[in-house]
Coordinates of C-alpha atoms and ligand atoms in Angstrom, one line a residue:
M1 CA -37.8 2.3 15.4
P2 CA -34.4 4.3 14.8
S3 CA -33.6 5.5 11.4
V4 CA -31.5 3.4 8.9
R5 CA -28.8 6.2 9.4
R6 CA -28.9 5.6 13.3
V7 CA -28.5 1.7 12.8
S8 CA -25.7 2.3 10.3
H9 CA -23.8 4.8 12.4
E10 CA -24.1 2.3 15.3
F11 CA -22.8 -0.5 13.1
L12 CA -19.8 1.4 12.0
Q13 CA -19.0 2.5 15.6
R14 CA -19.3 -1.1 16.8
Q15 CA -16.9 -2.2 14.1
G16 CA -14.4 0.5 14.9
L17 CA -14.7 2.3 11.5
T18 CA -15.0 5.8 13.0
T19 CA -12.3 7.6 11.1
V20 CA -13.9 8.4 7.7
F21 CA -12.0 9.7 4.8
G22 CA -14.0 11.6 2.5
N23 CA -15.0 14.3 0.0
P24 CA -18.8 14.8 0.1
G25 CA -21.5 16.3 -2.2
S26 CA -25.1 16.8 -1.7
N27 CA -25.9 13.1 -2.1
E28 CA -23.7 12.3 0.8
L29 CA -25.0 15.0 3.3
P30 CA -27.9 13.0 4.7
F31 CA -25.4 10.1 5.7
L32 CA -23.2 12.7 7.5
A33 CA -26.3 14.1 9.5
E34 CA -26.2 13.4 13.2
L35 CA -22.8 11.7 13.0
P36 CA -21.8 10.7 16.7
G37 CA -19.0 12.6 18.2
S38 CA -16.8 9.6 18.2
F39 CA -16.5 9.8 14.5
R40 CA -13.7 11.8 12.9
Y41 CA -14.2 12.9 9.4
V42 CA -10.9 13.4 7.5
L43 CA -11.6 15.8 4.6
G44 CA -9.5 15.3 1.3
L45 CA -9.7 18.0 -1.3
H46 CA -9.6 15.6 -4.2
E47 CA -10.9 11.9 -4.2
G48 CA -7.5 10.5 -5.4
A49 CA -5.9 12.0 -2.2
V50 CA -8.9 10.8 -0.2
V51 CA -8.3 7.1 -1.2
G52 CA -4.4 7.5 -0.8
M53 CA -4.8 8.7 2.7
A54 CA -7.3 6.0 3.5
D55 CA -5.2 3.3 2.0
G56 CA -2.2 4.6 4.0
Y57 CA -4.2 4.6 7.0
A58 CA -5.7 1.2 6.6
Q59 CA -2.3 -0.4 5.8
A60 CA -0.7 1.3 8.9
T61 CA -3.7 0.1 11.2
G62 CA -4.4 -3.2 9.5
R63 CA -8.1 -2.6 9.7
P64 CA -11.0 -1.8 7.2
V65 CA -11.4 2.0 6.7
L66 CA -14.6 3.9 5.6
V67 CA -14.3 6.2 2.5
N68 CA -17.1 8.5 1.6
L69 CA -17.2 9.6 -2.1
H70 CA -19.5 11.6 -4.1
A71 CA -21.8 9.9 -6.7
A72 CA -20.2 9.0 -10.1
S73 CA -17.9 12.1 -10.4
G74 CA -16.1 11.4 -7.0
S75 CA -16.0 7.8 -7.5
G76 CA -14.5 8.2 -10.9
N77 CA -11.9 10.6 -9.5
A78 CA -11.0 7.9 -6.9
M79 CA -10.5 4.9 -9.4
G80 CA -6.8 5.5 -10.3
A81 CA -6.0 5.5 -6.5
L82 CA -8.2 2.5 -6.0
T83 CA -6.0 0.4 -8.4
N84 CA -3.2 0.7 -5.8
A85 CA -5.5 -0.4 -3.0
V86 CA -6.7 -3.4 -5.0
A87 CA -2.9 -4.4 -5.5
S88 CA -2.0 -3.9 -1.9
R89 CA -5.2 -5.9 -0.7
T90 CA -6.3 -2.9 1.3
P91 CA -9.8 -3.2 2.9
L92 CA -11.4 0.1 1.9
V93 CA -15.2 0.4 2.3
V94 CA -16.3 2.9 -0.1
V95 CA -19.7 4.4 0.6
A96 CA -21.0 6.9 -2.1
G97 CA -24.2 8.8 -2.2
Q98 CA -26.8 8.2 -4.9
Q99 CA -29.8 10.3 -6.0
V100 CA -33.2 9.5 -4.2
R101 CA -34.6 6.3 -5.5
S102 CA -37.4 7.8 -7.7
A103 CA -34.9 10.0 -9.5
I104 CA -32.5 7.5 -10.6
G105 CA -34.6 6.0 -13.4
P106 CA -35.2 9.4 -15.1
Q107 CA -31.5 10.4 -14.6
A108 CA -32.0 13.4 -12.5
N109 CA -28.6 15.3 -12.1
L110 CA -26.3 13.3 -9.9
A111 CA -28.0 10.2 -10.5
N112 CA -25.3 7.4 -10.9
V113 CA -27.2 5.1 -13.3
D114 CA -26.1 1.5 -12.5
A115 CA -23.6 2.7 -9.9
P116 CA -22.1 -0.9 -8.9
A117 CA -21.2 -1.3 -12.6
L118 CA -19.0 1.7 -12.6
M119 CA -16.7 0.2 -9.8
K120 CA -17.2 -3.6 -10.4
P121 CA -13.9 -4.3 -12.3
L122 CA -12.0 -2.9 -9.3
V123 CA -13.7 -3.8 -6.2
C124 CA -14.5 -7.3 -5.0
W125 CA -18.0 -6.4 -4.1
A126 CA -20.4 -3.6 -5.3
A127 CA -24.0 -3.1 -4.6
E128 CA -27.0 -0.7 -4.3
P129 CA -29.4 -2.0 -1.5
A130 CA -32.7 -3.0 -3.1
C131 CA -34.6 -1.0 -0.4
A132 CA -33.7 1.2 2.6
Q133 CA -34.2 -1.3 5.2
D134 CA -31.5 -3.3 3.6
V135 CA -28.9 -0.5 3.9
P136 CA -27.5 -1.7 7.4
R137 CA -27.0 -5.2 6.2
A138 CA -25.6 -4.2 3.1
L139 CA -23.2 -1.9 4.7
A140 CA -22.1 -4.7 7.0
Q141 CA -21.5 -6.9 3.8
A142 CA -19.5 -4.1 2.5
V143 CA -17.2 -4.2 5.7
F144 CA -17.0 -7.8 5.9
E145 CA -16.3 -8.6 2.3
A146 CA -13.5 -6.0 2.5
Q147 CA -12.1 -7.7 5.7
L148 CA -12.4 -11.3 4.4
Q149 CA -11.2 -10.7 0.7
R150 CA -8.8 -8.0 1.5
R151 CA -10.0 -5.8 -1.3
P152 CA -12.0 -2.5 -1.6
T153 CA -15.8 -2.7 -1.8
Y154 CA -18.3 -0.3 -2.9
L155 CA -21.8 0.6 -1.6
S156 CA -24.1 3.2 -3.3
V157 CA -26.9 4.5 -1.1
P158 CA -30.0 6.5 -2.4
Y159 CA -29.9 9.5 -0.1
D160 CA -33.4 9.2 1.0
D161 CA -32.7 5.9 2.5
W162 CA -30.8 7.3 5.5
A163 CA -33.9 9.0 7.1
A164 CA -36.2 6.1 6.4
E165 CA -37.3 4.1 9.5
A166 CA -35.4 0.8 10.2
D167 CA -37.4 -2.4 10.8
E168 CA -36.7 -4.8 13.5
N169 CA -34.6 -7.1 11.1
C170 CA -32.2 -4.2 10.7
L171 CA -31.0 -4.7 14.2
P172 CA -29.3 -8.2 14.3
V173 CA -26.5 -6.8 12.1
L174 CA -25.3 -4.8 15.1
D175 CA -24.1 -7.8 16.9
R176 CA -22.4 -9.6 14.0
S177 CA -18.9 -10.6 13.7
V178 CA -17.1 -12.4 10.9
R179 CA -13.7 -14.0 11.2
L180 CA -11.4 -16.0 9.0
A181 CA -9.3 -19.0 9.9
A182 CA -7.1 -20.6 7.2
T183 CA -4.8 -23.1 8.8
P184 CA -3.7 -26.1 6.7
D185 CA -5.0 -29.4 8.0
A186 CA -2.6 -31.9 9.4
E187 CA -2.0 -33.7 6.1
Q188 CA -1.5 -30.5 4.0
G189 CA 0.9 -29.3 6.6
R190 CA 3.0 -32.5 6.7
R191 CA 3.1 -32.7 3.0
L192 CA 4.4 -29.1 2.6
A193 CA 6.9 -29.4 5.5
G194 CA 8.1 -32.7 3.8
Q195 CA 8.6 -30.9 0.5
V196 CA 10.4 -28.0 2.2
A197 CA 12.7 -30.2 4.2
A198 CA 13.5 -32.3 1.1
A199 CA 14.8 -29.4 -0.9
R200 CA 18.5 -29.3 -1.5
R201 CA 18.6 -25.6 -2.4
P202 CA 15.4 -23.8 -1.3
A203 CA 14.8 -20.1 -1.9
L204 CA 12.2 -18.0 -0.3
V205 CA 10.2 -15.2 -2.0
L206 CA 8.1 -12.9 0.2
G207 CA 5.3 -10.6 -0.7
G208 CA 3.9 -7.5 0.6
D209 CA 1.2 -9.5 2.5
I210 CA 3.9 -10.8 4.8
D211 CA 4.4 -7.2 6.2
S212 CA 0.7 -6.2 6.0
A213 CA -0.2 -9.3 8.1
G214 CA 2.5 -8.6 10.8
L215 CA 4.7 -11.5 9.8
F216 CA 7.9 -9.6 9.1
D217 CA 9.9 -11.0 12.2
D218 CA 8.2 -14.5 11.7
A219 CA 9.7 -14.4 8.1
V220 CA 13.2 -13.8 9.5
R221 CA 12.8 -16.9 11.8
L222 CA 11.8 -19.0 8.8
A223 CA 14.4 -17.8 6.5
E224 CA 17.1 -18.5 9.2
R225 CA 15.8 -22.0 9.5
L226 CA 16.0 -22.6 5.8
G227 CA 19.3 -20.8 5.5
G228 CA 18.7 -20.1 1.8
P229 CA 18.3 -16.8 -0.1
V230 CA 15.3 -14.6 0.5
W231 CA 13.9 -12.2 -2.2
A232 CA 11.0 -9.8 -2.1
A233 CA 8.5 -10.6 -5.0
P234 CA 8.5 -8.2 -7.9
S235 CA 6.6 -4.9 -7.9
Q236 CA 6.9 -4.9 -4.1
F237 CA 4.6 -2.4 -2.1
R238 CA 5.8 -3.3 1.4
L239 CA 9.1 -4.5 2.6
P240 CA 8.6 -8.1 3.9
F241 CA 12.2 -8.7 5.3
P242 CA 15.1 -6.7 6.7
N243 CA 16.9 -5.4 3.6
R244 CA 20.4 -5.7 4.8
H245 CA 20.0 -9.2 6.3
P246 CA 22.7 -11.4 5.2
L247 CA 20.1 -13.7 3.4
F248 CA 18.3 -11.0 1.6
R249 CA 19.0 -10.8 -2.1
G250 CA 16.8 -7.8 -2.8
V251 CA 13.4 -7.2 -4.8
L252 CA 13.2 -9.6 -7.6
P253 CA 13.4 -7.9 -11.0
A254 CA 10.0 -7.5 -12.5
G255 CA 10.4 -9.5 -15.8
I256 CA 10.0 -13.2 -16.7
A257 CA 13.5 -13.9 -17.9
P258 CA 15.4 -12.3 -15.0
V259 CA 13.2 -13.8 -12.4
S260 CA 13.8 -17.3 -14.0
R261 CA 17.6 -16.5 -13.9
A262 CA 17.4 -15.6 -10.4
F263 CA 16.1 -18.9 -9.5
E264 CA 18.8 -21.0 -11.4
G265 CA 20.1 -23.8 -9.4
H266 CA 17.3 -23.8 -6.8
D267 CA 15.3 -26.9 -6.7
L268 CA 12.5 -25.3 -4.7
V269 CA 10.9 -21.8 -4.6
L270 CA 8.6 -21.1 -1.8
V271 CA 6.6 -18.0 -2.3
L272 CA 4.7 -16.7 0.7
G273 CA 2.1 -13.9 0.6
A274 CA 2.6 -12.8 -3.0
P275 CA 1.1 -13.3 -6.4
V276 CA 3.1 -15.3 -8.8
F277 CA 4.3 -12.8 -10.1
R278 CA 3.6 -9.1 -10.7
Y279 CA 5.9 -8.7 -13.7
H280 CA 6.2 -5.3 -15.3
E281 CA 8.7 -4.9 -18.1
Y282 CA 8.1 -7.6 -20.7
L283 CA 11.2 -9.6 -20.8
P284 CA 10.0 -12.9 -22.2
G285 CA 11.5 -16.4 -21.2
R286 CA 10.6 -19.6 -19.4
Y287 CA 8.8 -19.0 -16.1
L288 CA 11.1 -21.3 -14.3
P289 CA 14.5 -22.9 -14.9
E290 CA 14.5 -26.6 -15.7
G291 CA 14.3 -28.5 -12.4
T292 CA 12.9 -25.7 -10.2
R293 CA 9.6 -26.3 -8.5
L294 CA 7.5 -23.5 -7.1
I295 CA 5.1 -23.6 -4.2
Q296 CA 2.9 -20.6 -3.5
V297 CA 1.2 -19.9 -0.1
T298 CA -1.2 -17.2 -0.2
A299 CA -4.5 -16.2 1.6
D300 CA -5.5 -14.6 -1.7
A301 CA -7.5 -17.3 -3.5
S302 CA -7.5 -15.2 -6.8
A303 CA -3.8 -14.9 -6.7
A304 CA -3.5 -18.7 -6.4
A305 CA -6.0 -19.5 -9.2
R306 CA -4.5 -17.1 -11.8
A307 CA -0.8 -18.1 -11.4
P308 CA 0.6 -19.3 -14.5
M309 CA 2.8 -22.0 -13.0
G310 CA 3.5 -23.8 -9.6
E311 CA 1.5 -25.5 -6.9
A312 CA -0.5 -23.3 -4.6
L313 CA -1.9 -23.7 -1.2
V314 CA -4.6 -21.2 -0.2
A315 CA -3.9 -20.6 3.6
D316 CA -2.7 -18.0 6.1
P317 CA 1.0 -17.5 5.5
G318 CA 1.4 -17.0 9.3
A319 CA 0.1 -20.4 10.1
V320 CA 2.3 -21.9 7.4
I321 CA 5.4 -20.1 8.7
E322 CA 4.6 -21.5 12.2
L323 CA 4.3 -24.9 11.0
L324 CA 7.4 -24.8 8.9
V325 CA 9.5 -23.3 11.7
K326 CA 8.3 -26.2 14.1
A327 CA 8.9 -28.9 11.5
L328 CA 12.3 -27.9 10.2
D329 CA 15.5 -28.6 12.0
A330 CA 17.6 -25.7 13.5
P331 CA 20.3 -24.5 11.1
K332 CA 23.7 -25.8 11.7
T333 CA 25.7 -22.6 10.8
S334 CA 24.9 -18.9 11.7
V335 CA 23.7 -16.7 8.8
G336 CA 26.2 -14.1 9.6
D337 CA 26.1 -10.3 10.1
Y338 CA 23.9 -7.5 8.5
R339 CA 25.6 -6.0 5.5
P340 CA 26.7 -2.4 5.9
A341 CA 25.6 0.1 3.2
P342 CA 28.3 1.3 0.7
E343 CA 29.4 4.9 0.5
P344 CA 26.9 6.9 -1.2
L345 CA 27.5 7.9 -4.7
T346 CA 28.0 11.7 -5.3
A347 CA 26.9 13.9 -8.3
E348 CA 28.7 16.5 -10.3
G349 CA 27.6 20.1 -9.8
P350 CA 25.2 21.6 -7.2
R351 CA 22.6 18.7 -7.3
L352 CA 22.7 16.0 -4.7
H353 CA 22.8 12.4 -5.8
P354 CA 19.7 10.5 -4.4
E355 CA 22.2 8.2 -2.6
Q356 CA 23.3 11.0 -0.5
V357 CA 19.8 11.9 0.4
F358 CA 18.9 8.4 1.4
A359 CA 22.1 7.9 3.3
A360 CA 21.2 11.2 5.3
L361 CA 17.7 9.7 6.1
R362 CA 19.2 6.5 7.2
D363 CA 21.6 8.3 9.5
A364 CA 19.5 11.1 10.8
L365 CA 16.2 9.5 11.3
P366 CA 15.1 6.9 14.1
R367 CA 15.4 3.2 13.3
D368 CA 11.6 2.8 13.4
T369 CA 10.8 5.5 10.7
A370 CA 8.2 4.4 8.3
Y371 CA 9.0 5.6 4.7
V372 CA 6.2 6.1 2.0
V373 CA 8.1 6.2 -1.2
E374 CA 7.1 7.4 -4.7
S375 CA 10.1 8.3 -6.5
T376 CA 10.5 6.0 -9.4
S377 CA 14.0 6.7 -10.9
T378 CA 15.8 6.4 -7.6
N379 CA 14.8 2.7 -6.7
S380 CA 18.2 1.3 -7.0
S381 CA 19.8 4.2 -5.0
W382 CA 17.2 3.7 -2.3
W383 CA 17.9 0.0 -1.6
R384 CA 21.7 0.6 -1.8
Q385 CA 21.5 3.0 1.0
M386 CA 18.6 2.1 3.4
D387 CA 18.8 -0.1 6.3
L388 CA 15.2 -1.2 7.3
R389 CA 14.8 -3.6 10.0
R390 CA 11.3 -3.1 11.4
P391 CA 8.0 -4.1 10.3
G392 CA 5.9 -1.5 8.5
S393 CA 9.1 0.5 7.5
Y394 CA 8.3 0.9 3.7
Y395 CA 5.2 1.6 1.5
F396 CA 5.1 2.1 -2.3
P397 CA 2.1 2.5 -4.7
A398 CA 1.1 -1.1 -5.1
A399 CA -0.2 -1.0 -8.8
G400 CA 2.3 1.8 -9.6
G401 CA -0.4 4.4 -9.7
L402 CA 1.2 7.7 -8.9
G403 CA -0.8 9.9 -6.3
F404 CA -0.3 7.4 -3.4
G405 CA 3.0 8.7 -2.0
L406 CA 2.0 12.0 -0.5
P407 CA -1.5 11.1 0.6
G408 CA -0.3 7.7 1.7
A409 CA 2.3 9.3 4.0
V410 CA -0.4 11.4 5.6
G411 CA -2.5 8.3 6.2
V412 CA 0.3 6.2 7.5
A413 CA 1.3 9.0 10.0
M414 CA -2.4 9.4 11.1
G415 CA -2.7 5.6 11.6
Q416 CA 0.4 5.4 13.6
P417 CA 0.7 8.5 15.8
G418 CA 4.0 8.6 17.6
R419 CA 6.0 6.5 14.8
P420 CA 8.0 8.9 12.5
V421 CA 6.9 9.0 9.0
V422 CA 8.6 10.3 6.0
G423 CA 7.3 10.6 2.4
V424 CA 10.0 10.4 -0.2
V425 CA 8.3 11.8 -3.3
G426 CA 9.4 12.7 -6.8
D427 CA 8.7 16.0 -8.3
G428 CA 6.4 14.3 -10.9
S429 CA 4.7 12.0 -8.4
A430 CA 3.8 14.8 -5.9
N431 CA 1.4 16.6 -8.3
Y432 CA -0.9 13.6 -8.3
G433 CA -1.8 13.9 -4.7
I434 CA -0.6 17.2 -3.8
T435 CA -3.9 18.3 -2.0
A436 CA -3.1 16.0 0.7
L437 CA -0.8 18.6 2.1
W438 CA -3.9 20.6 3.1
T439 CA -5.2 17.8 5.0
A440 CA -1.8 17.2 6.9
A441 CA -1.7 21.0 7.6
Q442 CA -5.3 21.1 9.1
H443 CA -4.7 18.0 11.2
R444 CA -1.2 19.0 12.1
V445 CA 0.1 15.6 11.2
P446 CA 3.7 15.3 12.3
L447 CA 5.2 14.3 8.9
T448 CA 8.2 15.1 6.7
I449 CA 7.9 15.1 3.0
V450 CA 11.3 14.9 1.2
L451 CA 10.7 16.2 -2.3
L452 CA 13.3 15.0 -4.9
R453 CA 13.3 17.6 -7.7
N454 CA 15.2 16.4 -10.7
G455 CA 13.0 18.4 -13.1
T456 CA 11.8 15.3 -15.0
Y457 CA 9.7 12.1 -15.2
G458 CA 13.2 10.2 -14.5
A459 CA 11.8 6.6 -14.7
L460 CA 10.0 7.2 -18.0
R461 CA 13.4 8.4 -19.6
W462 CA 14.8 5.1 -18.5
F463 CA 11.8 3.3 -19.8
G464 CA 12.1 5.2 -23.2
G465 CA 15.6 3.4 -23.5
L466 CA 14.3 0.1 -22.7
L467 CA 11.4 0.4 -25.2
G468 CA 13.4 2.0 -27.9
V469 CA 11.7 5.4 -27.6
P470 CA 14.5 7.9 -27.0
D471 CA 12.6 10.9 -28.2
A472 CA 9.2 11.0 -26.5
P473 CA 7.8 14.5 -25.7
G474 CA 6.2 15.3 -22.4
L475 CA 8.8 13.9 -20.0
D476 CA 10.3 17.1 -18.5
I477 CA 8.6 19.2 -15.7
P478 CA 10.7 22.4 -15.2
G479 CA 9.5 25.4 -13.3
L480 CA 7.9 23.7 -10.2
D481 CA 8.7 25.1 -6.8
F482 CA 7.2 23.0 -4.2
T483 CA 8.0 25.1 -1.3
R484 CA 5.7 27.9 -2.7
V485 CA 3.0 25.1 -3.4
A486 CA 3.4 23.7 0.1
E487 CA 3.2 27.2 1.7
G488 CA -0.1 27.7 -0.2
Y489 CA -1.6 24.6 1.4
G490 CA -0.3 25.7 4.9
V491 CA 2.6 23.4 5.2
P492 CA 6.0 25.0 6.3
S493 CA 8.8 24.2 3.8
R494 CA 12.5 24.5 3.0
H495 CA 14.6 24.4 0.0
V496 CA 17.8 22.5 0.9
T497 CA 20.9 22.9 -1.2
G498 CA 23.8 21.0 0.6
I499 CA 24.0 17.6 2.2
D500 CA 25.1 19.1 5.7
E501 CA 22.1 21.4 5.6
L502 CA 19.9 18.3 4.8
R503 CA 21.4 16.4 7.6
A504 CA 20.6 19.2 10.0
V505 CA 17.1 19.7 8.8
L506 CA 16.4 16.0 9.2
A507 CA 17.6 15.9 12.6
E508 CA 14.8 18.4 13.7
R509 CA 11.6 16.9 15.0
P510 CA 8.8 19.3 14.4
D511 CA 5.3 18.5 15.7
H512 CA 3.7 19.6 12.4
P513 CA 4.0 18.7 8.8
R514 CA 6.8 20.0 6.7
L515 CA 8.2 19.7 3.2
V516 CA 12.0 19.6 2.4
Q517 CA 12.8 20.2 -1.3
V518 CA 16.1 18.9 -2.7
D519 CA 17.5 19.2 -6.2
T520 CA 18.7 15.8 -7.2
A521 CA 20.7 14.3 -10.1
L522 CA 18.9 12.0 -12.6
T523 CA 19.5 8.3 -11.9
T524 CA 18.1 5.1 -13.2
P525 CA 15.7 2.8 -11.3
S526 CA 18.1 -0.3 -12.0
Ligands
TPP601 C1 -1.4 8.0 -12.3 C2 -0.1 7.8 -13.1 N1 0.1 8.5 -14.2 C3 1.1 8.3 -14.9 C4 2.1 7.2 -14.6 C5 3.3 7.1 -15.4 N2 4.6 7.3 -14.7 C6 5.4 6.4 -14.1 S1 6.8 7.0 -13.4 C7 6.3 8.5 -13.9 C8 7.4 9.6 -13.4 C9 7.5 10.0 -12.1 O1 8.3 11.1 -11.9 P1 8.9 11.6 -10.7 O2 7.9 11.4 -9.4 O3 9.5 12.8 -10.7 O4 10.0 10.4 -10.2 P2 11.3 10.1 -11.1 O5 11.2 9.1 -11.9 O6 11.8 11.4 -11.5 O7 12.3 9.7 -9.8 C10 5.2 8.6 -14.5 C11 4.6 9.9 -14.9 C12 1.8 6.6 -13.5 N3 2.6 5.6 -13.0 N4 0.8 6.8 -12.7
MG602 MG1 11.3 13.5 -11.3

């Protein structure tokens, strides 16, 4: 019989999980022994960056991805980054090493006592197999749970298990496949189509799942049938709809009262592929205006169950879009033209206004560029200037946990070779995932990081005003030169001072990573 390790490697190979993002320790080395040549181990220098890269890679490829972390300390370091993967419903399969079985009880060094409990609040499934021969099946469960539930999973494996001999019941798992089909039945479909067709002023709210599931263009077809306004759901992590489309009204503000105000006058709000809702600022009010009915369609059963209002249908939004497009009459009038961006605002003094930077990105970079954005105070400037019409054009840390932007950009670029990728990262955010620059350099990932240096945690200054805290300490971050930091990690960099220079630099297409630092003026997120 082959070893548990051989069977496990074979299973991962058959499922296509051969790109592994990790940072190993002694407990993990036996898993990595005899790794077949088809595997690619992408080393990250800190677990936050490892998970951020894996998250970007999994979102860009749409497939489960293996993450290899070290025991409790490595898993702990990864937890902040995992919060983003939970909110973006990214299927990460985290495998961590454990001390040998006999050493866990006496708590030898590197024993992770009750390892699954450490991760349980974040992952949808966490386990440590009860015996070595259960490892291949448990690994398969970790992959399938992540795939079905679209959420990270966690498997802790005692390191003496890998060399143990498999038994014959380990082998059937190699041939398994698990698929999900969630099409509404005919009656549910008729009922929903009837409700939508009967609405006098319907509005559509789209979540990040629309883009993750490859439904960006289908959402446009549905919206044009409905002819009503389209919003992106609050706290957006992907762009589900072209942002200059005549029906697009932007990302909904992340507060109860302003969301309710936006829906004023609509008798039906149809929410596709989003929780209802991921509010942020506490701005109390009624969830919905009088006379507005909300229907949520999501593949995420938990998002349906926890919503505080509305009717929910747990189904594949793609199947629902298809049935609605078929059932609804063609629109009588055309929706009009895409809206042009306004002239970018400019700043006083030597700093560039973020709008100037974004206008330069929009004009100088190819239409299909994917942007991974983690600059929090520049949100409104971003949406005023960008013109994103393609699926997979925009990624943002889904739970607001900084440290996704830079690693996530590396992961997206690795997951979609050939597509231009730009990370737009604030001078505060960059520090949480800075070590991903080293991985980008080592793998020669063609990627541009545009580093917006405004010298401060800009969004927190704005929040200070909102929360009545004008004098909080610890918000300024002077004295950081990212060109020198990047050079140290092996990434060529430039400090750009004028808009013409920025446009010229962006027009270059290097085949390696680079960092472009720009001094920018402070703006507010909205
Ligand atoms: C891991 C983590 N720590 C702290 C925060 C709180 N936080 C939110 S926005 C922000 C400032 C980000 O600064 P920067 O990247 O420079 O963007 P700017 O607001 O200046 O555009 C901080 C620290 C967070 N969201 N995540
Ligand atoms: Mg900043």
